[in-house]
PDB file of C-alpha atoms in Angstrom:
ATOM      1  CA  MET A 367      -4.704   9.365  18.637  1.00 53.00           C
ATOM      2  CA  ASN A 368      -6.590   7.751  15.842  1.00 59.00           C
ATOM      3  CA  HIS A 369      -5.118   5.194  13.704  1.00 62.00           C
ATOM      4  CA  PRO A 370      -6.236   3.160  10.662  1.00 56.00           C
ATOM      5  CA  THR A 371      -7.434   0.357  12.506  1.00 62.00           C
ATOM      6  CA  ASP A 372      -9.372   2.311  14.557  1.00 68.00           C
ATOM      7  CA  ASP A 373     -11.981   2.465  11.599  1.00 81.00           C
ATOM      8  CA  LEU A 374     -12.091  -1.094  10.144  1.00 91.00           C
ATOM      9  CA  PRO A 375     -15.359  -1.645   8.584  1.00 93.00           C
ATOM     10  CA  LEU A 376     -17.021  -4.276  10.690  1.00 95.00           C
ATOM     11  CA  LEU A 377     -19.154  -6.907   8.788  1.00 96.00           C
ATOM     12  CA  GLU A 378     -21.493  -9.655   9.778  1.00 95.00           C
ATOM     13  CA  LEU A 379     -21.356 -12.949   8.937  1.00 96.00           C
ATOM     14  CA  LEU A 380     -23.584 -15.151   7.642  1.00 96.00           C
ATOM     15  CA  CYS A 381     -25.565 -11.771   5.857  1.00 96.00           C
ATOM     16  CA  ALA A 382     -26.143 -12.226   2.443  1.00 97.00           C
ATOM     17  CA  ALA A 383     -23.801 -11.687  -0.327  1.00 95.00           C
ATOM     18  CA  ASP A 384     -26.326  -8.999  -1.667  1.00 94.00           C
ATOM     19  CA  GLU A 385     -26.236  -6.962   1.335  1.00 95.00           C
ATOM     20  CA  VAL A 386     -22.755  -6.654   1.886  1.00 95.00           C
ATOM     21  CA  ARG A 387     -21.216  -3.240   1.422  1.00 91.00           C
ATOM     22  CA  ALA A 388     -18.078  -3.024  -0.289  1.00 89.00           C
ATOM     23  CA  PRO A 389     -14.993  -1.808   2.154  1.00 90.00           C
ATOM     24  CA  GLY A 390     -13.355  -0.141   0.253  1.00 90.00           C
ATOM     25  CA  GLU A 391     -11.998  -0.738  -3.330  1.00 94.00           C
ATOM     26  CA  LEU A 392     -12.791  -4.038  -4.756  1.00 97.00           C
ATOM     27  CA  GLN A 393      -8.774  -5.181  -5.667  1.00 97.00           C
ATOM     28  CA  SER A 394     -10.202  -9.124  -6.877  1.00 97.00           C
ATOM     29  CA  SER A 395     -12.587 -11.807  -7.102  1.00 97.00           C
ATOM     30  CA  VAL A 396     -11.033 -15.099  -7.106  1.00 97.00           C
ATOM     31  CA  PRO A 397     -12.405 -18.728  -6.514  1.00 96.00           C
ATOM     32  CA  HIS A 398     -11.390 -20.133  -2.906  1.00 94.00           C
ATOM     33  CA  GLU A 399      -8.505 -22.268  -3.332  1.00 92.00           C
ATOM     34  CA  LYS A 400      -9.378 -24.870  -0.572  1.00 90.00           C
ATOM     35  CA  ALA A 401     -13.534 -24.668  -0.477  1.00 89.00           C
ATOM     36  CA  PRO A 402     -15.696 -25.655  -3.537  1.00 81.00           C
ATOM     37  CA  ASP A 403     -17.914 -22.861  -4.643  1.00 91.00           C
ATOM     38  CA  ALA A 404     -16.489 -20.637  -2.201  1.00 96.00           C
ATOM     39  CA  VAL A 405     -15.345 -16.499  -3.904  1.00 97.00           C
ATOM     40  CA  VAL A 406     -12.561 -14.527  -2.376  1.00 97.00           C
ATOM     41  CA  ASP A 407     -13.408 -10.717  -2.763  1.00 97.00           C
ATOM     42  CA  THR A 408     -10.078  -8.478  -1.770  1.00 98.00           C
ATOM     43  CA  TYR A 409     -10.546  -4.605  -0.722  1.00 97.00           C
ATOM     44  CA  ALA A 410      -8.089  -2.111  -0.222  1.00 95.00           C
ATOM     45  CA  VAL A 411      -9.042   0.057   2.878  1.00 93.00           C
ATOM     46  CA  ASP A 412      -7.037   1.742   4.923  1.00 87.00           C
ATOM     47  CA  GLY A 413      -4.237   0.129   6.633  1.00 87.00           C
ATOM     48  CA  GLY A 414      -4.450  -2.547   4.706  1.00 94.00           C
ATOM     49  CA  ARG A 415      -6.394  -4.980   2.450  1.00 96.00           C
ATOM     50  CA  LEU A 416      -9.939  -6.933   3.679  1.00 97.00           C
ATOM     51  CA  LEU A 417     -10.342 -10.211   2.547  1.00 97.00           C
ATOM     52  CA  LEU A 418     -14.221 -11.639   1.809  1.00 98.00           C
ATOM     53  CA  THR A 419     -15.158 -14.807   1.550  1.00 97.00           C
ATOM     54  CA  PHE A 420     -18.808 -15.861   0.417  1.00 97.00           C
ATOM     55  CA  TRP A 421     -20.183 -19.585   0.121  1.00 96.00           C
ATOM     56  CA  LEU A 422     -23.287 -20.496  -0.736  1.00 94.00           C
ATOM     57  CA  GLY A 423     -24.335 -16.914  -1.144  1.00 95.00           C
ATOM     58  CA  ARG A 424     -23.586 -15.221   2.112  1.00 97.00           C
ATOM     59  CA  LEU A 425     -19.887 -14.133   3.955  1.00 97.00           C
ATOM     60  CA  HIS A 426     -18.140 -16.642   5.533  1.00 97.00           C
ATOM     61  CA  GLU A 427     -15.366 -15.474   6.562  1.00 97.00           C
ATOM     62  CA  VAL A 428     -13.124 -12.008   7.435  1.00 97.00           C
ATOM     63  CA  ILE A 429      -9.770 -11.780   7.033  1.00 97.00           C
ATOM     64  CA  TYR A 430      -8.070  -8.116   8.029  1.00 97.00           C
ATOM     65  CA  GLN A 431      -4.584  -7.670   6.749  1.00 96.00           C
ATOM     66  CA  THR A 432      -4.343  -4.643   8.642  1.00 93.00           C
ATOM     67  CA  PRO A 433      -0.922  -4.763  10.341  1.00 92.00           C
ATOM     68  CA  ALA A 434      -0.225  -1.744  13.484  1.00 90.00           C
ATOM     69  CA  GLU A 435       2.527   0.300  14.168  1.00 87.00           C
ATOM     70  CA  SER A 436       2.253  -0.714  17.313  1.00 91.00           C
ATOM     71  CA  GLU A 437       1.443  -4.267  19.789  1.00 91.00           C
ATOM     72  CA  GLU A 438      -0.549  -1.490  21.957  1.00 92.00           C
ATOM     73  CA  GLY A 439      -2.090  -0.725  18.446  1.00 91.00           C
ATOM     74  CA  ALA A 440      -3.019  -4.859  17.374  1.00 93.00           C
ATOM     75  CA  ALA A 441      -4.401  -4.971  20.633  1.00 93.00           C
ATOM     76  CA  ARG A 442      -6.854  -2.176  20.410  1.00 93.00           C
ATOM     77  CA  ARG A 443      -8.141  -3.434  17.355  1.00 94.00           C
ATOM     78  CA  ASN A 444      -8.284  -7.209  18.622  1.00 95.00           C
ATOM     79  CA  ASP A 445      -9.958  -6.358  20.967  1.00 94.00           C
ATOM     80  CA  ARG A 446     -12.663  -4.063  18.785  1.00 94.00           C
ATOM     81  CA  LEU A 447     -12.666  -7.186  16.036  1.00 96.00           C
ATOM     82  CA  PHE A 448     -13.010  -9.502  18.936  1.00 96.00           C
ATOM     83  CA  ALA A 449     -15.664  -8.139  20.521  1.00 95.00           C
ATOM     84  CA  HIS A 450     -17.887  -7.802  17.249  1.00 96.00           C
ATOM     85  CA  TYR A 451     -17.649 -11.162  15.884  1.00 96.00           C
ATOM     86  CA  GLY A 452     -17.721 -12.245  19.112  1.00 93.00           C
ATOM     87  CA  GLN A 453     -21.523 -11.118  19.169  1.00 86.00           C
ATOM     88  CA  GLY A 454     -21.642 -11.055  23.046  1.00 83.00           C
ATOM     89  CA  ASP A 455     -20.200 -14.376  23.367  1.00 85.00           C
ATOM     90  CA  GLY A 456     -16.837 -15.191  24.926  1.00 89.00           C
ATOM     91  CA  TRP A 457     -13.908 -16.606  22.992  1.00 96.00           C
ATOM     92  CA  HIS A 458     -11.597 -19.814  24.605  1.00 95.00           C
ATOM     93  CA  GLU A 459      -8.255 -19.796  22.969  1.00 93.00           C
ATOM     94  CA  ILE A 460      -7.536 -23.223  21.654  1.00 94.00           C
ATOM     95  CA  LEU A 461      -4.390 -23.170  20.345  1.00 93.00           C
ATOM     96  CA  ASP A 462      -0.702 -20.900  20.813  1.00 94.00           C
ATOM     97  CA  ASN A 463       1.054 -22.410  17.651  1.00 93.00           C
ATOM     98  CA  GLY A 464       4.331 -20.147  18.372  1.00 92.00           C
ATOM     99  CA  PHE A 465       2.916 -17.860  14.764  1.00 93.00           C
ATOM    100  CA  GLY A 466      -0.253 -17.549  16.127  1.00 95.00           C
ATOM    101  CA  LYS A 467      -3.511 -18.171  18.228  1.00 96.00           C
ATOM    102  CA  THR A 468      -6.475 -19.872  17.242  1.00 96.00           C
ATOM    103  CA  TYR A 469      -9.853 -19.535  19.563  1.00 96.00           C
ATOM    104  CA  ARG A 470     -13.524 -20.373  19.183  1.00 96.00           C
ATOM    105  CA  SER A 471     -17.226 -18.975  19.824  1.00 95.00           C
ATOM    106  CA  THR A 472     -18.367 -19.829  23.023  1.00 93.00           C
ATOM    107  CA  ASP A 473     -21.088 -21.256  21.406  1.00 92.00           C
ATOM    108  CA  GLN A 474     -18.777 -22.883  18.908  1.00 93.00           C
ATOM    109  CA  ARG A 475     -20.471 -21.298  16.251  1.00 94.00           C
ATOM    110  CA  ARG A 476     -17.897 -18.993  15.085  1.00 96.00           C
ATOM    111  CA  TYR A 477     -13.598 -18.950  14.929  1.00 96.00           C
ATOM    112  CA  GLY A 478     -11.098 -16.296  15.056  1.00 96.00           C
ATOM    113  CA  LEU A 479      -7.219 -16.263  13.800  1.00 96.00           C
ATOM    114  CA  TRP A 480      -4.932 -14.224  14.843  1.00 95.00           C
ATOM    115  CA  SER A 481      -1.343 -14.713  13.404  1.00 96.00           C
ATOM    116  CA  TYR A 482       1.212 -12.370  15.938  1.00 91.00           C
ATOM    117  CA  ALA A 483       3.814 -13.207  13.603  1.00 91.00           C
ATOM    118  CA  MET A 484       2.377 -11.077  10.566  1.00 93.00           C
ATOM    119  CA  ASP A 485      -0.606  -9.419  12.389  1.00 94.00           C
ATOM    120  CA  ILE A 486      -2.958 -10.807  10.263  1.00 96.00           C
ATOM    121  CA  THR A 487      -6.668 -11.635  11.912  1.00 96.00           C
ATOM    122  CA  THR A 488      -9.223 -13.872  10.518  1.00 97.00           C
ATOM    123  CA  PHE A 489     -13.173 -14.543  11.945  1.00 97.00           C
ATOM    124  CA  GLY A 490     -15.689 -17.395  10.132  1.00 97.00           C
ATOM    125  CA  THR A 491     -18.195 -19.392  10.700  1.00 96.00           C
ATOM    126  CA  MET A 492     -17.917 -23.219  11.627  1.00 94.00           C
ATOM    127  CA  GLU A 493     -19.350 -24.409   9.233  1.00 93.00           C
ATOM    128  CA  PHE A 494     -16.910 -23.110   6.184  1.00 93.00           C
ATOM    129  CA  HIS A 495     -14.025 -23.850   8.564  1.00 88.00           C
ATOM    130  CA  GLN A 496     -15.032 -27.705   8.045  1.00 85.00           C
ATOM    131  CA  VAL A 497     -15.495 -27.044   4.112  1.00 83.00           C
ATOM    132  CA  LYS A 498     -12.089 -24.925   3.866  1.00 74.00           C
ATOM    133  CA  TRP A 499      -9.816 -27.574   5.936  1.00 67.00           C
TER     134      TRP A 499
END
């Protein structure tokens, strides 16, 4: 059986902004609240929303606000997303704060966050993470 999260668009971090294909219907485009020169585009996709953060002309963060209907669905979605954004590297769990888990790619160039409390999954570059925080 196919679930909406099985078909979520997969994007390439650091892709040039003008090369990113719109993953759905654009709902908004606003400045990032914490990062100068960054813009967050919000798209409607099957199963929820996708937030793409562009900084310095490149895609630096993708947030999947796509809650699954079950734990199994969330695990299947996250397996697919972490495999894609890991680019063949593994992930190390850095922190579990009781609301979610933080990960770093083996090469320390990307981060992943999974809020199990809200079932939101985020992937981004460490370069952008440092600017954002």
